[in-house]
Amino acid sequence: MPNIKELEDFATQVRRDILRQVHKVNSGHPGGSLGCTEFFTALYQEVMEHNIDFNMDGKDEDIFFLSNGHISPVFYSVLARSGYFPVEELSTFRLIDSRLQGHPTTHEGLPGVRVASGSLGQGMSVALGAAQAKKLNGDKHLVYTLHGDGELQEGQNWEAIMYAAGNKVDNIISTIDLNGQQIDGSTETVLPMGNLKAKFEAFGWDVMEIENGNNLNQVLEGLAEAKKRTGKGRPVCILMTTVMGHGVDFMMHTHAWHGKAPNDEQLEKALAQNPETLGDY
């Protein structure tokens, strides 16, 4: 198991990867990717029991579904640096004929990607099917998902949330990235969602919170606690507060960097705040 310094170094390098990917093609979504770096680092480097010899069945291992697929830069970086495919392939992000499309797709055959997630709001439905399949197969491993807070404005989520509790799907841990921002502004401005903890609890979920999702220790502790709560008849939800654009001072606390790439000067400033730790691709 890596120690906390090694995990922090991993996260810093992932931030560099995110920034360089979107800068090269002047396209992509750095804000949410930067905000979820600690989550992905903790999940793939310590928490999940997963197999880098990837197969779509995912038998006898934990599996993950990214629902808010636009934060693909962080997903690709962590998959590559966890051994799923060569790190050098990150240089092909969003290029024609690349396996690393702007939103993950299964037909590209990229190891680690189990569902296309360009359209928001569908990840939980898919994950619930996988979780129930694990139960039918006697597989005791877990299904993890990640969703954006703005994504919860999509109605299909709430059908799935109701279904999960109604069918006692208790081998799933769904994390909501509460950064309070979406493409057109703050979530409170675009469409306030009220008390999400009360809503999930009203739908029958076991709900817990991570107050600072950009603190690796808190994320590790939160995911460990969530794992302990599985298998008890209720699906588990983590409400994880993060800062969009975390790690780059001029990208933080604003929706402006939801889907905007840095220019040359901005990239230089951003990379200076995230020094190379594991080697650039």
Tab-separated table of C-alpha atoms in Angstrom:
chain	number	residue	atom	x	y	z
A	1	MET	CA	0.000	0.000	0.000
A	2	PRO	CA	1.370	3.473	-0.851
A	3	ASN	CA	1.879	5.906	2.005
A	4	ILE	CA	0.183	9.295	2.130
A	5	LYS	CA	3.176	11.113	0.613
A	6	GLU	CA	3.221	8.702	-2.320
A	7	LEU	CA	-0.505	9.207	-2.812
A	8	GLU	CA	-0.097	12.984	-2.701
A	9	ASP	CA	2.701	12.774	-5.273
A	10	PHE	CA	0.473	10.599	-7.449
A	11	ALA	CA	-2.349	13.159	-7.219
A	12	THR	CA	-0.014	16.028	-8.092
A	13	GLN	CA	1.204	14.228	-11.190
A	14	VAL	CA	-2.392	13.472	-12.184
A	15	ARG	CA	-3.132	17.206	-12.000
A	16	ARG	CA	-0.260	17.865	-14.378
A	17	ASP	CA	-1.651	15.216	-16.716
A	18	ILE	CA	-5.111	16.813	-16.648
A	19	LEU	CA	-3.761	20.257	-17.454
A	20	ARG	CA	-1.478	19.072	-20.232
A	21	GLN	CA	-4.173	16.915	-21.850
A	22	VAL	CA	-6.722	19.702	-22.204
A	23	HIS	CA	-4.125	22.322	-23.127
A	24	LYS	CA	-2.727	20.346	-26.049
A	25	VAL	CA	-6.073	20.127	-27.853
A	26	ASN	CA	-7.554	23.345	-26.411
A	27	SER	CA	-10.550	21.278	-25.349
A	28	GLY	CA	-11.824	19.350	-22.353
A	29	HIS	CA	-12.999	19.752	-18.789
A	30	PRO	CA	-10.250	20.584	-16.279
A	31	GLY	CA	-12.373	22.018	-13.440
A	32	GLY	CA	-14.210	18.934	-12.240
A	33	SER	CA	-11.241	16.724	-13.089
A	34	LEU	CA	-8.928	18.691	-10.805
A	35	GLY	CA	-11.535	18.675	-8.054
A	36	CYS	CA	-11.861	14.876	-8.079
A	37	THR	CA	-8.169	14.011	-8.221
A	38	GLU	CA	-7.946	12.893	-4.593
A	39	PHE	CA	-11.020	10.712	-4.963
A	40	PHE	CA	-9.673	8.867	-8.008
A	41	THR	CA	-6.229	8.555	-6.437
A	42	ALA	CA	-7.623	7.014	-3.253
A	43	LEU	CA	-10.021	4.742	-5.117
A	44	TYR	CA	-7.570	3.251	-7.594
A	45	GLN	CA	-4.379	3.346	-5.549
A	46	GLU	CA	-5.692	1.992	-2.266
A	47	VAL	CA	-9.406	1.346	-1.829
A	48	MET	CA	-10.639	-0.778	-4.723
A	49	GLU	CA	-9.712	-4.396	-5.269
A	50	HIS	CA	-9.293	-4.224	-9.037
A	51	ASN	CA	-7.450	-6.032	-11.793
A	52	ILE	CA	-5.417	-4.132	-14.385
A	53	ASP	CA	-5.703	-7.184	-16.650
A	54	PHE	CA	-8.998	-5.698	-17.715
A	55	ASN	CA	-12.052	-7.623	-18.814
A	56	MET	CA	-15.592	-6.311	-19.182
A	57	ASP	CA	-17.124	-8.957	-16.897
A	58	GLY	CA	-15.350	-7.592	-13.831
A	59	LYS	CA	-15.823	-10.829	-11.920
A	60	ASP	CA	-14.234	-11.213	-8.484
A	61	GLU	CA	-13.120	-7.598	-8.312
A	62	ASP	CA	-14.509	-4.193	-7.378
A	63	ILE	CA	-15.619	-2.137	-10.367
A	64	PHE	CA	-16.139	1.559	-10.976
A	65	PHE	CA	-18.510	3.534	-13.184
A	66	LEU	CA	-17.898	7.188	-13.994
A	67	SER	CA	-21.283	8.793	-14.582
A	68	ASN	CA	-20.155	12.396	-15.194
A	69	GLY	CA	-17.997	11.344	-18.125
A	70	HIS	CA	-16.832	14.833	-19.068
A	71	ILE	CA	-14.179	14.623	-16.324
A	72	SER	CA	-12.415	12.009	-18.436
A	73	PRO	CA	-8.964	13.659	-18.111
A	74	VAL	CA	-8.652	12.602	-14.460
A	75	PHE	CA	-10.108	9.168	-15.202
A	76	TYR	CA	-7.676	8.536	-18.061
A	77	SER	CA	-4.674	9.756	-16.094
A	78	VAL	CA	-5.424	7.551	-13.086
A	79	LEU	CA	-6.183	4.511	-15.232
A	80	ALA	CA	-2.911	4.930	-17.113
A	81	ARG	CA	-0.813	5.550	-14.018
A	82	SER	CA	-2.475	2.589	-12.309
A	83	GLY	CA	-1.296	0.319	-15.132
A	84	TYR	CA	-4.340	-0.119	-17.377
A	85	PHE	CA	-2.669	1.291	-20.498
A	86	PRO	CA	0.593	3.103	-21.356
A	87	VAL	CA	0.970	6.541	-19.783
A	88	GLU	CA	2.309	7.837	-23.102
A	89	GLU	CA	-1.149	7.325	-24.612
A	90	LEU	CA	-2.383	10.325	-22.625
A	91	SER	CA	-0.787	12.448	-25.345
A	92	THR	CA	-3.561	11.325	-27.726
A	93	PHE	CA	-6.405	12.782	-25.646
A	94	ARG	CA	-9.305	13.941	-27.862
A	95	LEU	CA	-7.383	13.372	-31.080
A	96	ILE	CA	-9.035	11.708	-34.078
A	97	ASP	CA	-8.892	7.897	-33.849
A	98	SER	CA	-7.685	8.062	-30.232
A	99	ARG	CA	-9.053	5.669	-27.627
A	100	LEU	CA	-9.106	8.634	-25.234
A	101	GLN	CA	-12.187	10.463	-26.465
A	102	GLY	CA	-13.558	13.533	-24.709
A	103	HIS	CA	-16.169	11.342	-23.042
A	104	PRO	CA	-15.270	7.697	-22.348
A	105	THR	CA	-16.709	5.183	-24.799
A	106	THR	CA	-16.662	1.405	-24.700
A	107	HIS	CA	-16.327	0.862	-28.457
A	108	GLU	CA	-12.824	2.356	-28.283
A	109	GLY	CA	-11.740	-0.693	-26.258
A	110	LEU	CA	-9.921	1.345	-23.627
A	111	PRO	CA	-9.063	-0.803	-20.582
A	112	GLY	CA	-10.860	0.397	-17.461
A	113	VAL	CA	-13.885	1.871	-19.250
A	114	ARG	CA	-17.067	-0.178	-18.805
A	115	VAL	CA	-19.728	2.286	-19.921
A	116	ALA	CA	-20.045	5.255	-22.263
A	117	SER	CA	-20.813	8.287	-20.126
A	118	GLY	CA	-21.126	11.259	-22.414
A	119	SER	CA	-24.818	11.637	-21.611
A	120	LEU	CA	-25.300	12.589	-17.971
A	121	GLY	CA	-27.580	10.892	-15.474
A	122	GLN	CA	-27.219	7.290	-16.628
A	123	GLY	CA	-24.297	5.935	-14.627
A	124	MET	CA	-26.210	4.831	-11.569
A	125	SER	CA	-28.721	2.836	-13.597
A	126	VAL	CA	-25.915	0.897	-15.277
A	127	ALA	CA	-24.068	0.408	-12.007
A	128	LEU	CA	-27.147	-0.986	-10.298
A	129	GLY	CA	-27.431	-3.636	-12.990
A	130	ALA	CA	-23.795	-4.586	-12.408
A	131	ALA	CA	-24.308	-4.642	-8.637
A	132	GLN	CA	-27.305	-6.942	-8.929
A	133	ALA	CA	-25.382	-9.185	-11.327
A	134	LYS	CA	-22.644	-9.516	-8.706
A	135	LYS	CA	-25.231	-10.602	-6.167
A	136	LEU	CA	-26.675	-13.181	-8.575
A	137	ASN	CA	-23.161	-14.503	-9.254
A	138	GLY	CA	-22.281	-14.746	-5.564
A	139	ASP	CA	-19.549	-12.138	-6.055
A	140	LYS	CA	-18.954	-10.277	-2.774
A	141	HIS	CA	-17.092	-7.380	-4.385
A	142	LEU	CA	-18.446	-3.848	-4.612
A	143	VAL	CA	-19.555	-1.408	-7.279
A	144	TYR	CA	-18.401	2.218	-6.956
A	145	THR	CA	-19.826	5.184	-8.860
A	146	LEU	CA	-19.135	8.903	-9.148
A	147	HIS	CA	-21.687	11.579	-10.079
A	148	GLY	CA	-21.625	15.355	-10.399
A	149	ASP	CA	-23.948	17.392	-8.210
A	150	GLY	CA	-25.373	19.235	-11.215
A	151	GLU	CA	-25.879	15.852	-12.845
A	152	LEU	CA	-28.494	15.055	-10.198
A	153	GLN	CA	-30.779	17.535	-11.948
A	154	GLU	CA	-31.329	14.722	-14.466
A	155	GLY	CA	-34.498	12.824	-13.572
A	156	GLN	CA	-33.236	9.322	-14.356
A	157	ASN	CA	-30.956	9.522	-11.329
A	158	TRP	CA	-33.900	9.640	-8.971
A	159	GLU	CA	-35.588	6.638	-10.549
A	160	ALA	CA	-32.346	4.722	-10.013
A	161	ILE	CA	-31.939	6.052	-6.469
A	162	MET	CA	-35.460	4.863	-5.639
A	163	TYR	CA	-34.856	1.495	-7.321
A	164	ALA	CA	-31.609	0.878	-5.436
A	165	ALA	CA	-33.159	1.208	-2.000
A	166	GLY	CA	-36.378	-0.539	-2.994
A	167	ASN	CA	-34.388	-3.569	-4.116
A	168	LYS	CA	-31.870	-3.460	-1.238
A	169	VAL	CA	-28.867	-3.082	-3.545
A	170	ASP	CA	-26.394	-2.856	-0.674
A	171	ASN	CA	-23.181	-3.593	-2.587
A	172	ILE	CA	-22.965	-0.169	-4.229
A	173	ILE	CA	-21.220	3.004	-3.015
A	174	SER	CA	-22.255	6.100	-4.963
A	175	THR	CA	-20.245	9.279	-4.415
A	176	ILE	CA	-21.644	12.691	-5.304
A	177	ASP	CA	-19.080	15.375	-6.121
A	178	LEU	CA	-20.455	18.465	-4.401
A	179	ASN	CA	-18.447	21.271	-5.980
A	180	GLY	CA	-21.457	23.542	-6.350
A	181	GLN	CA	-20.625	24.398	-9.971
A	182	GLN	CA	-21.892	23.379	-13.382
A	183	ILE	CA	-21.430	24.561	-16.946
A	184	ASP	CA	-23.702	27.630	-16.725
A	185	GLY	CA	-22.956	28.763	-13.171
A	186	SER	CA	-23.400	27.609	-9.614
A	187	THR	CA	-25.849	24.781	-8.973
A	188	GLU	CA	-27.766	27.110	-6.667
A	189	THR	CA	-28.227	29.568	-9.531
A	190	VAL	CA	-29.043	27.069	-12.272
A	191	LEU	CA	-31.349	24.756	-10.311
A	192	PRO	CA	-31.156	24.489	-6.513
A	193	MET	CA	-31.379	20.890	-5.329
A	194	GLY	CA	-32.088	21.547	-1.683
A	195	ASN	CA	-30.917	19.196	1.037
A	196	LEU	CA	-29.376	16.258	-0.805
A	197	LYS	CA	-28.656	14.349	2.392
A	198	ALA	CA	-32.319	14.526	3.400
A	199	LYS	CA	-33.379	13.523	-0.114
A	200	PHE	CA	-31.156	10.446	-0.288
A	201	GLU	CA	-32.215	9.435	3.211
A	202	ALA	CA	-35.860	9.873	2.262
A	203	PHE	CA	-35.214	7.526	-0.671
A	204	GLY	CA	-33.864	4.913	1.754
A	205	TRP	CA	-30.105	5.282	1.363
A	206	ASP	CA	-27.418	5.186	4.050
A	207	VAL	CA	-25.832	8.620	3.652
A	208	MET	CA	-22.458	9.827	4.909
A	209	GLU	CA	-20.390	12.927	4.187
A	210	ILE	CA	-16.788	13.795	3.387
A	211	GLU	CA	-16.356	17.421	4.370
A	212	ASN	CA	-13.162	17.987	2.382
A	213	GLY	CA	-12.909	15.813	-0.691
A	214	ASN	CA	-9.578	17.414	-1.562
A	215	ASN	CA	-7.956	16.039	1.588
A	216	LEU	CA	-6.598	12.571	0.871
A	217	ASN	CA	-6.816	11.413	4.472
A	218	GLN	CA	-10.473	12.381	4.669
A	219	VAL	CA	-11.250	10.675	1.369
A	220	LEU	CA	-9.477	7.480	2.437
A	221	GLU	CA	-11.255	7.454	5.785
A	222	GLY	CA	-14.597	8.193	4.152
A	223	LEU	CA	-14.297	5.411	1.596
A	224	ALA	CA	-13.198	2.962	4.293
A	225	GLU	CA	-16.230	3.859	6.407
A	226	ALA	CA	-18.529	3.531	3.381
A	227	LYS	CA	-17.194	0.050	2.716
A	228	LYS	CA	-18.043	-0.954	6.288
A	229	ARG	CA	-21.637	0.147	5.716
A	230	THR	CA	-22.216	-2.111	2.716
A	231	GLY	CA	-24.034	-5.425	2.991
A	232	LYS	CA	-26.580	-4.119	5.485
A	233	GLY	CA	-29.648	-3.844	3.285
A	234	ARG	CA	-29.212	-0.286	2.039
A	235	PRO	CA	-27.210	1.349	-0.759
A	236	VAL	CA	-24.525	3.748	0.458
A	237	CYS	CA	-24.168	7.370	-0.650
A	238	ILE	CA	-21.172	9.615	0.017
A	239	LEU	CA	-21.744	13.355	-0.271
A	240	MET	CA	-18.223	14.634	-0.947
A	241	THR	CA	-17.538	18.370	-0.919
A	242	THR	CA	-14.770	19.426	-3.306
A	243	VAL	CA	-13.508	22.600	-4.938
A	244	MET	CA	-13.739	22.793	-8.718
A	245	GLY	CA	-10.287	23.450	-10.154
A	246	HIS	CA	-8.555	22.468	-6.899
A	247	GLY	CA	-4.770	22.778	-7.017
A	248	VAL	CA	-4.704	25.667	-9.490
A	249	ASP	CA	-5.463	28.941	-7.721
A	250	PHE	CA	-6.979	30.815	-10.666
A	251	MET	CA	-9.279	27.907	-11.570
A	252	MET	CA	-10.781	27.404	-8.125
A	253	HIS	CA	-14.264	28.349	-6.879
A	254	THR	CA	-15.692	29.196	-10.305
A	255	HIS	CA	-17.644	27.463	-13.050
A	256	ALA	CA	-15.522	29.291	-15.656
A	257	TRP	CA	-13.123	26.341	-15.917
A	258	HIS	CA	-15.792	23.664	-16.195
A	259	GLY	CA	-15.039	23.170	-19.882
A	260	LYS	CA	-12.249	25.579	-20.767
A	261	ALA	CA	-8.620	24.796	-21.533
A	262	PRO	CA	-5.702	26.963	-20.310
A	263	ASN	CA	-3.623	28.906	-22.809
A	264	ASP	CA	0.177	28.646	-22.871
A	265	GLU	CA	0.743	31.234	-20.146
A	266	GLN	CA	-1.991	29.806	-17.928
A	267	LEU	CA	-0.634	26.295	-18.356
A	268	GLU	CA	2.805	27.431	-17.237
A	269	LYS	CA	1.345	29.029	-14.107
A	270	ALA	CA	-0.797	25.981	-13.342
A	271	LEU	CA	2.052	23.514	-13.764
A	272	ALA	CA	4.274	25.628	-11.504
A	273	GLN	CA	1.740	24.987	-8.737
A	274	ASN	CA	1.881	21.238	-9.401
A	275	PRO	CA	5.528	20.217	-9.780
A	276	GLU	CA	6.432	17.040	-11.645
A	277	THR	CA	6.567	14.061	-9.283
A	278	LEU	CA	6.290	10.806	-11.248
A	279	GLY	CA	7.479	12.000	-14.666
A	280	ASP	CA	5.480	13.639	-17.433
A	281	TYR	CA	4.333	11.552	-20.364
